PDB file of C-alpha atoms and ligand atoms in Angstrom:
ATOM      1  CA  UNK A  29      -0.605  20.145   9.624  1.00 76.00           C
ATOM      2  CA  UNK A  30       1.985  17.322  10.463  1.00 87.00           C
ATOM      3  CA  UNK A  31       3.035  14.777   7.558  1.00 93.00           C
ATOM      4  CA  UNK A  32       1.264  11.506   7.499  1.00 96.00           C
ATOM      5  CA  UNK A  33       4.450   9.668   7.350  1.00 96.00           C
ATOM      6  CA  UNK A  34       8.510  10.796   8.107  1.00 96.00           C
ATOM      7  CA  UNK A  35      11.136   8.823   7.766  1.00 97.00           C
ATOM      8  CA  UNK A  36      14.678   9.771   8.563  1.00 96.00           C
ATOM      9  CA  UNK A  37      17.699   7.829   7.441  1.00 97.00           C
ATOM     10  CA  UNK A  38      16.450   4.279   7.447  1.00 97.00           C
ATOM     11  CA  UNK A  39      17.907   1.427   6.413  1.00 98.00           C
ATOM     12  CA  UNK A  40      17.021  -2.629   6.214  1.00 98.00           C
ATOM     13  CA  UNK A  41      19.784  -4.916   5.632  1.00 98.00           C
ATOM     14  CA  UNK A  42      19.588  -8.851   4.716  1.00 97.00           C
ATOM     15  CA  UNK A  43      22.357 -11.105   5.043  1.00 94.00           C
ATOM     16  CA  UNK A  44      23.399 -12.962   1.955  1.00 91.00           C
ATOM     17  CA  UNK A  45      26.172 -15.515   2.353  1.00 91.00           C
ATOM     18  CA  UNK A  46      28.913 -14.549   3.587  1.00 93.00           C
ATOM     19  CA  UNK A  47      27.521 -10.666   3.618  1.00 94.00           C
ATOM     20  CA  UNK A  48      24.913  -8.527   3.748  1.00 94.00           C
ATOM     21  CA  UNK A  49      22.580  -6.769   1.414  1.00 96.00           C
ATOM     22  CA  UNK A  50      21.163  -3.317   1.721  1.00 96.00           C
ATOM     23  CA  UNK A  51      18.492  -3.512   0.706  1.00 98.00           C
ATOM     24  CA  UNK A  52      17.318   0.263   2.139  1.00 98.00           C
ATOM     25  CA  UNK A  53      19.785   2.708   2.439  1.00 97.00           C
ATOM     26  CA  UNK A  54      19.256   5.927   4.416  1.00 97.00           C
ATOM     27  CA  UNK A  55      16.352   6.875   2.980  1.00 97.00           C
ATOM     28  CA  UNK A  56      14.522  10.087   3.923  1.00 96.00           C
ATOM     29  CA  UNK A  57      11.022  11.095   3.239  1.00 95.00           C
ATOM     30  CA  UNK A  58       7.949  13.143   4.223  1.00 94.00           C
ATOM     31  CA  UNK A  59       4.321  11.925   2.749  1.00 95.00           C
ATOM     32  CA  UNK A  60       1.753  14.474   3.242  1.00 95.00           C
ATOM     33  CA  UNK A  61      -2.228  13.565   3.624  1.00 95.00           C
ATOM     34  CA  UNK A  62      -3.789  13.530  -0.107  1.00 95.00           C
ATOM     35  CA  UNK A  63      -0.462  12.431  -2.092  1.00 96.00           C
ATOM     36  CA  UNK A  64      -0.518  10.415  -4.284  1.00 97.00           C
ATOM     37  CA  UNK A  65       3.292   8.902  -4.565  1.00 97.00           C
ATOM     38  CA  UNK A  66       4.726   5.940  -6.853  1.00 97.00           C
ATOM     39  CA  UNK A  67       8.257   4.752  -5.815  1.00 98.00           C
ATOM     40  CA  UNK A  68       9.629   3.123  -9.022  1.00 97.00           C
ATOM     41  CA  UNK A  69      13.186   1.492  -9.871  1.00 97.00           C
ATOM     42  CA  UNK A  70      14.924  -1.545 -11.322  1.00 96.00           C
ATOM     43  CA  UNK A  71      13.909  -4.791  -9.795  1.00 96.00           C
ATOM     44  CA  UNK A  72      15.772  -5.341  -6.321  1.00 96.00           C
ATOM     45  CA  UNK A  73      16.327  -1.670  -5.752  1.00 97.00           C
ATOM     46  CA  UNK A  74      14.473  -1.863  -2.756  1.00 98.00           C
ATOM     47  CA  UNK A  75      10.961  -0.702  -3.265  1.00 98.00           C
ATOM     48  CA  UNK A  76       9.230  -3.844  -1.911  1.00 98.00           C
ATOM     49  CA  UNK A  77      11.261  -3.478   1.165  1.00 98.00           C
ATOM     50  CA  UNK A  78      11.037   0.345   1.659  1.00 98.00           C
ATOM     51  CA  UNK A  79       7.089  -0.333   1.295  1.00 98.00           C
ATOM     52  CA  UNK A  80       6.808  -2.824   4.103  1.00 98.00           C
ATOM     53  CA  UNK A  81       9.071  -0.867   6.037  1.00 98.00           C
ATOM     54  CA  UNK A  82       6.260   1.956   5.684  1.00 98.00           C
ATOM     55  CA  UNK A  83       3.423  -0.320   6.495  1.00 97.00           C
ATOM     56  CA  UNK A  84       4.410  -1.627   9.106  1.00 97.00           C
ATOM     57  CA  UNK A  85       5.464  -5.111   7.916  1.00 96.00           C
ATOM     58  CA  UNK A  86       9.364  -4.678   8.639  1.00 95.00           C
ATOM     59  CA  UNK A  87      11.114  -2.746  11.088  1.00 96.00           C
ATOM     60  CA  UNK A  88      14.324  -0.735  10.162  1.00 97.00           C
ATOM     61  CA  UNK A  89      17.876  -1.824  11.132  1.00 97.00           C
ATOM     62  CA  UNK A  90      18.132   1.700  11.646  1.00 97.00           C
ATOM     63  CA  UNK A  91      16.762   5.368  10.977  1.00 97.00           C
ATOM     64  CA  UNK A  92      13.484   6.781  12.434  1.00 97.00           C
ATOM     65  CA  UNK A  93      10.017   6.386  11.323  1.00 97.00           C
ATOM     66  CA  UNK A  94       6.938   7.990  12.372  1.00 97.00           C
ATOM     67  CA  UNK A  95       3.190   7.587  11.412  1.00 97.00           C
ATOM     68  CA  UNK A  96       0.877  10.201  12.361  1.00 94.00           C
ATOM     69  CA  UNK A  97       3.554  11.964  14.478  1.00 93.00           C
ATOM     70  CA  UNK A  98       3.941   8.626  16.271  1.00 93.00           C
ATOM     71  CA  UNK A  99       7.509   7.659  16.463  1.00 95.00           C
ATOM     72  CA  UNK A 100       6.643   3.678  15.291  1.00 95.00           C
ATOM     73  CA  UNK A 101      10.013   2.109  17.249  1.00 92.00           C
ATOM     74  CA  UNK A 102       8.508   2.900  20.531  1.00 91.00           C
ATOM     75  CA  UNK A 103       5.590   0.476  19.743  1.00 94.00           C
ATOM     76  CA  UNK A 104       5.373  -2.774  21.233  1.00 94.00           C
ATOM     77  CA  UNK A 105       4.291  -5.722  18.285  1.00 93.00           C
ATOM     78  CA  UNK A 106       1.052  -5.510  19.281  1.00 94.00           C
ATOM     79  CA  UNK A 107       0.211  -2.112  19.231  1.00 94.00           C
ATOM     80  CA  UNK A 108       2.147  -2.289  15.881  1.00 95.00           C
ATOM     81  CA  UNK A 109      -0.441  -4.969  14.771  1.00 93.00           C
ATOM     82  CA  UNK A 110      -3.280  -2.929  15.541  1.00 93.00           C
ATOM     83  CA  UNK A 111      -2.080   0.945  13.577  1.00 94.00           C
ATOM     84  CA  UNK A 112      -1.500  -1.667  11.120  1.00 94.00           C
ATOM     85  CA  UNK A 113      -4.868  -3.412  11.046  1.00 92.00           C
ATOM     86  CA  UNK A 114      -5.930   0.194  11.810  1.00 92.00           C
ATOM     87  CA  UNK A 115      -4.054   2.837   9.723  1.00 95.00           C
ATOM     88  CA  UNK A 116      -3.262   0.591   6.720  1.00 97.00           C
ATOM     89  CA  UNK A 117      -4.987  -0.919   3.205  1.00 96.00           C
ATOM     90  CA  UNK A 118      -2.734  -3.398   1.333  1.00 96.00           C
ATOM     91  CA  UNK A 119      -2.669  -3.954  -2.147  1.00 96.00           C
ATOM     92  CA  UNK A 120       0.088  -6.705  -3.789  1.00 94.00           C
ATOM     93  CA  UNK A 121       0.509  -7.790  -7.171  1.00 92.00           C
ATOM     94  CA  UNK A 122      -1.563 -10.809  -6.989  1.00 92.00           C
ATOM     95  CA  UNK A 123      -5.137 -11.052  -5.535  1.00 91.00           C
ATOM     96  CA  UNK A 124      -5.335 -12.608  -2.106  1.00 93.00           C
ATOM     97  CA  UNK A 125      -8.507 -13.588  -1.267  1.00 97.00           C
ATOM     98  CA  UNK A 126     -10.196 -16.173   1.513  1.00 97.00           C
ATOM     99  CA  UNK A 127     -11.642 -18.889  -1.434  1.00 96.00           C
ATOM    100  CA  UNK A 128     -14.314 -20.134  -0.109  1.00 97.00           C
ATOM    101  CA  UNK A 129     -15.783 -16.709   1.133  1.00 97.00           C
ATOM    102  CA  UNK A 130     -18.301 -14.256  -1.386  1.00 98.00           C
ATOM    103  CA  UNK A 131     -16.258 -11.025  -2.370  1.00 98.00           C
ATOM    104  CA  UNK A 132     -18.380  -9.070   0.104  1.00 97.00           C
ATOM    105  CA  UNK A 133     -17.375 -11.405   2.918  1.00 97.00           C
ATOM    106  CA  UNK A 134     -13.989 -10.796   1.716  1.00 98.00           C
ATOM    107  CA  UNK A 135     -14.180  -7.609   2.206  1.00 98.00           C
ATOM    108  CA  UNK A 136     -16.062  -7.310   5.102  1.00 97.00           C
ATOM    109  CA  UNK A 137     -12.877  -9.464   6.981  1.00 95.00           C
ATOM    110  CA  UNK A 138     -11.136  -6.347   8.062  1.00 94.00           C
ATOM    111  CA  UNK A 139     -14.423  -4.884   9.887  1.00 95.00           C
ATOM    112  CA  UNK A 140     -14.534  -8.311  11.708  1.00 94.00           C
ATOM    113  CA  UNK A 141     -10.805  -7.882  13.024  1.00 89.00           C
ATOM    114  CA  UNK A 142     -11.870  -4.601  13.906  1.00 89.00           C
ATOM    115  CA  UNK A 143     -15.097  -5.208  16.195  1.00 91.00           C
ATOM    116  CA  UNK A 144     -17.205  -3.592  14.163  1.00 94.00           C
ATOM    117  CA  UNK A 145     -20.570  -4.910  14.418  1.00 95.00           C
ATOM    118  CA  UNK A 146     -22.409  -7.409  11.823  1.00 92.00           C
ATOM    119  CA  UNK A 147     -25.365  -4.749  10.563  1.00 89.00           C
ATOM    120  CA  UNK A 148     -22.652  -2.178   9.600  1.00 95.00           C
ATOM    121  CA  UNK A 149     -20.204  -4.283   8.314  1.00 96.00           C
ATOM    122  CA  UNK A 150     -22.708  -5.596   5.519  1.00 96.00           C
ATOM    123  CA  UNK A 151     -23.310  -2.193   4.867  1.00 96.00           C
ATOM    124  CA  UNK A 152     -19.771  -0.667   5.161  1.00 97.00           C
ATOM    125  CA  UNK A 153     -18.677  -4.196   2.617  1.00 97.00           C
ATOM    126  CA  UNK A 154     -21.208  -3.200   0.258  1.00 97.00           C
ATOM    127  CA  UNK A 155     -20.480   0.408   0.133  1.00 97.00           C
ATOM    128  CA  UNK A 156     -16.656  -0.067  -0.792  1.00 97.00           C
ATOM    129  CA  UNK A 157     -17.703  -2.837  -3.145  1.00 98.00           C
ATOM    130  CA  UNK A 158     -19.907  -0.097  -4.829  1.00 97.00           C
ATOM    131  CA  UNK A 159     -16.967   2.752  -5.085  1.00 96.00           C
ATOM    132  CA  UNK A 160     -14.772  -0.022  -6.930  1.00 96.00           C
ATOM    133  CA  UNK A 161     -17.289  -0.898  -9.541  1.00 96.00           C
ATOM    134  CA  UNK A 162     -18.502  -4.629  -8.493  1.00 97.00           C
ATOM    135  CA  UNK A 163     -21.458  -3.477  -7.086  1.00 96.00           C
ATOM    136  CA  UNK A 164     -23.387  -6.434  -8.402  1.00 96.00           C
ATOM    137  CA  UNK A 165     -20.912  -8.706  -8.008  1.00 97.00           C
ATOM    138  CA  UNK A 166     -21.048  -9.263  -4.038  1.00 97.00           C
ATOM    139  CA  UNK A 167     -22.362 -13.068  -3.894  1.00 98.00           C
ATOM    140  CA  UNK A 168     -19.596 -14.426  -6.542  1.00 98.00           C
ATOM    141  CA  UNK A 169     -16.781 -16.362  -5.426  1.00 98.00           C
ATOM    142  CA  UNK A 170     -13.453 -15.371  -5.711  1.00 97.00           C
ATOM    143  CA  UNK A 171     -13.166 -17.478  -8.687  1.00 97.00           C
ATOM    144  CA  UNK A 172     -16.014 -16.503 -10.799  1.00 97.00           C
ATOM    145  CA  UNK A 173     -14.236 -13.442 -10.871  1.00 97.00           C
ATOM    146  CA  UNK A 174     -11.563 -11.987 -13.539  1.00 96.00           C
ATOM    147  CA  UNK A 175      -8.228 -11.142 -12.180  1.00 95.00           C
ATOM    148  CA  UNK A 176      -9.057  -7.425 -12.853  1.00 95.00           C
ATOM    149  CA  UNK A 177     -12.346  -7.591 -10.377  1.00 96.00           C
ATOM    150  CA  UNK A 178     -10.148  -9.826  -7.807  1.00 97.00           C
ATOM    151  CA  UNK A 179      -8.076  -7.151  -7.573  1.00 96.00           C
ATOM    152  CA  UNK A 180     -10.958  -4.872  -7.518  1.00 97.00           C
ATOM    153  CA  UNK A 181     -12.159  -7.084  -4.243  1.00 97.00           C
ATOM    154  CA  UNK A 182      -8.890  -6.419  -2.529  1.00 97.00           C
ATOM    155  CA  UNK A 183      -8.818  -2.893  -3.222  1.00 97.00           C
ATOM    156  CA  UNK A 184     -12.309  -2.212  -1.671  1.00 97.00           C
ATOM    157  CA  UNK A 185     -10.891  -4.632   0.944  1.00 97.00           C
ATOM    158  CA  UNK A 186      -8.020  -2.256   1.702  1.00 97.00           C
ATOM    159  CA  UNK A 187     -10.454   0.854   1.932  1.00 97.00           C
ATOM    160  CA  UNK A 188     -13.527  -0.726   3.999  1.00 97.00           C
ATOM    161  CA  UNK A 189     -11.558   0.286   7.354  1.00 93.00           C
ATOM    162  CA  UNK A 190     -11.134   3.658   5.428  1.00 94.00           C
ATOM    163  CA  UNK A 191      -7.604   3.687   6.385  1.00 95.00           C
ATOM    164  CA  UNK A 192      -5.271   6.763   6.305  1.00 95.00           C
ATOM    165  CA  UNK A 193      -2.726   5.166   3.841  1.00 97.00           C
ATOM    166  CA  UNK A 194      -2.982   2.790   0.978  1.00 98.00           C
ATOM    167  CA  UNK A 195       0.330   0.646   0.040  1.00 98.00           C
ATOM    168  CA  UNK A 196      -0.043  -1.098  -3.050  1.00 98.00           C
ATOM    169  CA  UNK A 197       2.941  -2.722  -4.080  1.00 97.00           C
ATOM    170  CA  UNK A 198       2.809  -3.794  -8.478  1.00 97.00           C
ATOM    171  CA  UNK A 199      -0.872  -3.834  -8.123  1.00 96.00           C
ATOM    172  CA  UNK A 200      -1.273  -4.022 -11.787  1.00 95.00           C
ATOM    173  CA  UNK A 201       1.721  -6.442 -12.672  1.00 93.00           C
ATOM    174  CA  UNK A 202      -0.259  -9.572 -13.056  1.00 92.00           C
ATOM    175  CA  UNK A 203      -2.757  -7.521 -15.079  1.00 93.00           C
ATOM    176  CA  UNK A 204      -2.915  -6.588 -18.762  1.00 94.00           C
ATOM    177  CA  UNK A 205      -2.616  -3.215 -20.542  1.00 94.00           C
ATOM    178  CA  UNK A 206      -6.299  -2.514 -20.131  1.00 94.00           C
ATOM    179  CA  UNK A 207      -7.609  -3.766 -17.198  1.00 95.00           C
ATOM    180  CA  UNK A 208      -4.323  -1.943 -15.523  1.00 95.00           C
ATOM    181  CA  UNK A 209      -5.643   1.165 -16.722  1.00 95.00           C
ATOM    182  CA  UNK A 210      -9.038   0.668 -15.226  1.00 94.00           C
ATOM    183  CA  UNK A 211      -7.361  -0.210 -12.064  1.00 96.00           C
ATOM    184  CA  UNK A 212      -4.966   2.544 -11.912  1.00 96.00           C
ATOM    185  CA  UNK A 213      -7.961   4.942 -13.042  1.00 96.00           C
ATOM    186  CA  UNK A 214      -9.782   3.286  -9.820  1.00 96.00           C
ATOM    187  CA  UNK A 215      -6.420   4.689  -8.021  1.00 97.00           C
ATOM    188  CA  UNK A 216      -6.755   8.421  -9.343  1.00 96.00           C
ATOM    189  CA  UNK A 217     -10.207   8.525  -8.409  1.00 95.00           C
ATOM    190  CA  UNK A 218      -9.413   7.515  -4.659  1.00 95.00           C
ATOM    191  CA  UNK A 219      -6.796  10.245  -4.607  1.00 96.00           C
ATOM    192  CA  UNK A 220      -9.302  12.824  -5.898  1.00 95.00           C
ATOM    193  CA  UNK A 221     -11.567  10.973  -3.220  1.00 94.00           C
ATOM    194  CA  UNK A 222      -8.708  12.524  -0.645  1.00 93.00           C
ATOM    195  CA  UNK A 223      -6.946   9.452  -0.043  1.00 95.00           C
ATOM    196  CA  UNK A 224      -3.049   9.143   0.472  1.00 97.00           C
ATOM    197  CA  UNK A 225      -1.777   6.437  -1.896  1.00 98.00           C
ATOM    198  CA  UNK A 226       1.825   5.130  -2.160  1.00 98.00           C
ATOM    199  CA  UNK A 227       2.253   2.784  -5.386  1.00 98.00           C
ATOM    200  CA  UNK A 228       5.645   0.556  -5.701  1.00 98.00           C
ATOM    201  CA  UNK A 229       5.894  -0.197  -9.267  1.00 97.00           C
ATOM    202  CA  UNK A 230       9.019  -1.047 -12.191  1.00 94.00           C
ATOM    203  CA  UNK A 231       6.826   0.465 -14.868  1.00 94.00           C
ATOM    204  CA  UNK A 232       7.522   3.942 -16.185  1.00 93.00           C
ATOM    205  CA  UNK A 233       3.769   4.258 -17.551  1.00 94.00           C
ATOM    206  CA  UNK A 234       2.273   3.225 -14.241  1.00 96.00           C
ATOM    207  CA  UNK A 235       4.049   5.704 -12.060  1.00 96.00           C
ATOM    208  CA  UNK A 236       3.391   8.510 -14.207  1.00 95.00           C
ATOM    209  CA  UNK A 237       0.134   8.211 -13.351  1.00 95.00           C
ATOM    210  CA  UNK A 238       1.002   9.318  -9.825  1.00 96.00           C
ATOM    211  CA  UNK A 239       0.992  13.082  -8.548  1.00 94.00           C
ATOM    212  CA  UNK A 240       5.070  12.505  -7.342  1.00 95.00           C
ATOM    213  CA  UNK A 241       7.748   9.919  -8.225  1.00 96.00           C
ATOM    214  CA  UNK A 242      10.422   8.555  -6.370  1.00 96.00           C
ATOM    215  CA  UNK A 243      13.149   7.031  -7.877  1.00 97.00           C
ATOM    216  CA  UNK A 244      15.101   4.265  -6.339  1.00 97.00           C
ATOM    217  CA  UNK A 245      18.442   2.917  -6.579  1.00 97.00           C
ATOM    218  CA  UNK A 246      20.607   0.313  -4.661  1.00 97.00           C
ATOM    219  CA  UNK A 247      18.346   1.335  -1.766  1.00 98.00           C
ATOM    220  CA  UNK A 248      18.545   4.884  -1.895  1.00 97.00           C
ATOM    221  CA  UNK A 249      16.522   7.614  -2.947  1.00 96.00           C
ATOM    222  CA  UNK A 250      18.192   8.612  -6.458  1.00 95.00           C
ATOM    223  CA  UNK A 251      15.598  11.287  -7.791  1.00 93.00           C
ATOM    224  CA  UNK A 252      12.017  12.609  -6.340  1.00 93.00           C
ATOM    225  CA  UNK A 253       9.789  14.336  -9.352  1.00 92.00           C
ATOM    226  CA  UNK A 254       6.265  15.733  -9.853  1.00 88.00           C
ATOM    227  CA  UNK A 255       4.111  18.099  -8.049  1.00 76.00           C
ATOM    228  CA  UNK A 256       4.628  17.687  -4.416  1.00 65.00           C
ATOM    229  CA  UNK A 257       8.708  18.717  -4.258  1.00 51.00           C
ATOM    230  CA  UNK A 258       8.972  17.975  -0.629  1.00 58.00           C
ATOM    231  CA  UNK A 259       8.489  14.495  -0.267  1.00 58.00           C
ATOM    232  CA  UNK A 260      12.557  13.659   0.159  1.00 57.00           C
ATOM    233  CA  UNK A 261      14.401  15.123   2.379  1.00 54.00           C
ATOM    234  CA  UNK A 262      18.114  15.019   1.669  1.00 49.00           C
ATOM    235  CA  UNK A 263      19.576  11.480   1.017  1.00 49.00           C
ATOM    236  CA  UNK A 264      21.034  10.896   4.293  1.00 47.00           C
ATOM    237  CA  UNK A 265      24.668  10.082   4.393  1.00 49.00           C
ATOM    238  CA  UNK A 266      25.145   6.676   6.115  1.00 48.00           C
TER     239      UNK A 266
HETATM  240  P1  ADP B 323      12.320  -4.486  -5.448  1.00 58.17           P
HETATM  241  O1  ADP B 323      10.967  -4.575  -4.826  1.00 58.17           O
HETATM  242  O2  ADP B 323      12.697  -3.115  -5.907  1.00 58.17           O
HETATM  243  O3  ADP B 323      12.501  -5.486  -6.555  1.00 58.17           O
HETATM  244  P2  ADP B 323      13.261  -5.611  -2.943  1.00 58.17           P
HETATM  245  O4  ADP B 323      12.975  -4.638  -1.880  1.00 58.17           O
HETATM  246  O5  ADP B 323      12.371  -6.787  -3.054  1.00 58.17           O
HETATM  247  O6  ADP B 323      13.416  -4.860  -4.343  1.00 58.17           O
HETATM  248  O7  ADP B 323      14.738  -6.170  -2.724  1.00 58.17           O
HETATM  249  C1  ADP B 323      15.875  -5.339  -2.549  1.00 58.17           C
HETATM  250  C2  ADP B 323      17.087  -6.225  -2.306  1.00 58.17           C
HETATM  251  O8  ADP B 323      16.964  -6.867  -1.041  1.00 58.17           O
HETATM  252  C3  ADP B 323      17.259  -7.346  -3.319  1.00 58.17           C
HETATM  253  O9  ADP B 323      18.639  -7.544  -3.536  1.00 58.17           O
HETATM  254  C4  ADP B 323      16.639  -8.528  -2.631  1.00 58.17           C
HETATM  255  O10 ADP B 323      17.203  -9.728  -3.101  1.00 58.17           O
HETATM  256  C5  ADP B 323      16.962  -8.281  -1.173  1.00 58.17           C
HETATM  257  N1  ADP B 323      15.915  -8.811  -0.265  1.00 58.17           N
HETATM  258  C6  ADP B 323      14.644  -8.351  -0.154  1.00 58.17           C
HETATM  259  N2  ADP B 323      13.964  -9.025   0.787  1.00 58.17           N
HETATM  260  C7  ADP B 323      14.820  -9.956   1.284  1.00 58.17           C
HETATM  261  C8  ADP B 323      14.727 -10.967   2.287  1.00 58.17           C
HETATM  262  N3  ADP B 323      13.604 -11.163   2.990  1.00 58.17           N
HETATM  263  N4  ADP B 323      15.825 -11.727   2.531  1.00 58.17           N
HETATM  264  C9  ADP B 323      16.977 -11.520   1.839  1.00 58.17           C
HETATM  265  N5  ADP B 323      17.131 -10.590   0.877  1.00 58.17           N
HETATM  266  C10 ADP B 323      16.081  -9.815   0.611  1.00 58.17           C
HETATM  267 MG1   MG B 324       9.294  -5.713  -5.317  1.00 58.17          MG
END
């Protein structure tokens, strides 16, 4: 079976005065359907920016990327948009959600972008609402909820589409101890689910709880541990 997602050598740069930082530095990797992969480092060693590089948000100075054995650079924007919309849940640190809509409407946003009609939608909304535990919680607003069940809301918003990849990106580094460990529990059970999840996080505790760990630094793929061995190819020389 072909990987979800290859990347081969690529690299994101931002200029910075008078020069330029690299942010992502020839990095390699293969992510296979099912993994479940955190990508950890010091703050500014590139893991936001290798994440939205992967989903789509960024597009790489250099190096090749492909999603689904489609090589992404070929893509105009808006076909880019849509495997985004398509092929893609987001998850960032801090709860985004629309605050004058109920949680299910929140979820059900992403079914709206993607023409699916009304009837289903409801159902499809309450259904992922259901599989993150806020079942009964589908009429509050956004701010009769804790930070934990926001987050909850954006998770089932990132899986109503029932995308092929999840990003999440310090999903639990607004949160405390415990209700981190609920989420993160909510994570394991989507992998078992068979879902491919790639987690960006500074914590050691947090990434541990992934199958795989990457390890960045400066940009570039420093060490790759856990159960799936394969995920890096070599560091590629620049
Ligand atoms: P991390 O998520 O690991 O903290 P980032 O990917 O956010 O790291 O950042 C990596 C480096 O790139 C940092 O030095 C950061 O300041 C720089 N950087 C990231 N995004 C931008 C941007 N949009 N413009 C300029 N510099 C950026
Ligand atoms: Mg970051």
């Amino acid at each position: 079976m072909q990987p979800l997602l290859q990347t081969v050598g690529i690299s994101k740069s931002y200029p910075s005065g008078e020069t330029i930082i690299r942010a992502v530095s020839g990095v390699s990797l293969l992510i296979n359907h099912g993994e479940f992969v955190a990508i950890r480092g010091r703050s500014g060693s590139g893991k936001s920016t290798l994440l939205n590089l992967l989903g789509l948000l960024e597009r790489p100075d250099s190096g090749e990327y492909s999603l689904q054995g489609q090589a992404v650079a070929e893509l105009s924007e808006d076909k880019r948009a849509a495997l985004r919309r398509q092929a893609i849940g987001f998850i960032f640190q801090l709860p985004v959600l629309l605050p004058r809509a109920t949680a299910l409407e929140n979820v059900e946003l992403p079914l709206i972008y993607a023409g699916v009609p009304r009837s289903k939608r409801r159902r499809r909304a309450k259904d992922a609402l259901d599989r993150v535990g806020l079942a009964n919680r589908g009429h509050h607003w956004p701010s009769q909820l804790s930070g934990g069940e926001q987050q909850r809301v954006v998770i089932a918003r990132a899986i109503v589409n029932d995308p092929v990849l999840i990003l999440a990106d310090e999903p639990t580094g607004a949160l405390d101890s415990r209700t981190s460990d609920e989420i993160l529990s909510l994570f394991e059970g989507l992998h078992r689910d068979g879902r491919t999840i790639i987690m960006v996080t500074h914590a050691t505790n947090v990434a541990d709880r992934a199958q795989c760990q990457i390890t960045l630094h400066d940009g570039r793929i420093l060490k790759v541990e856990g159960t799936s061995a394969q995920n890096s190819l070599a560091d590629f020389p620049e």
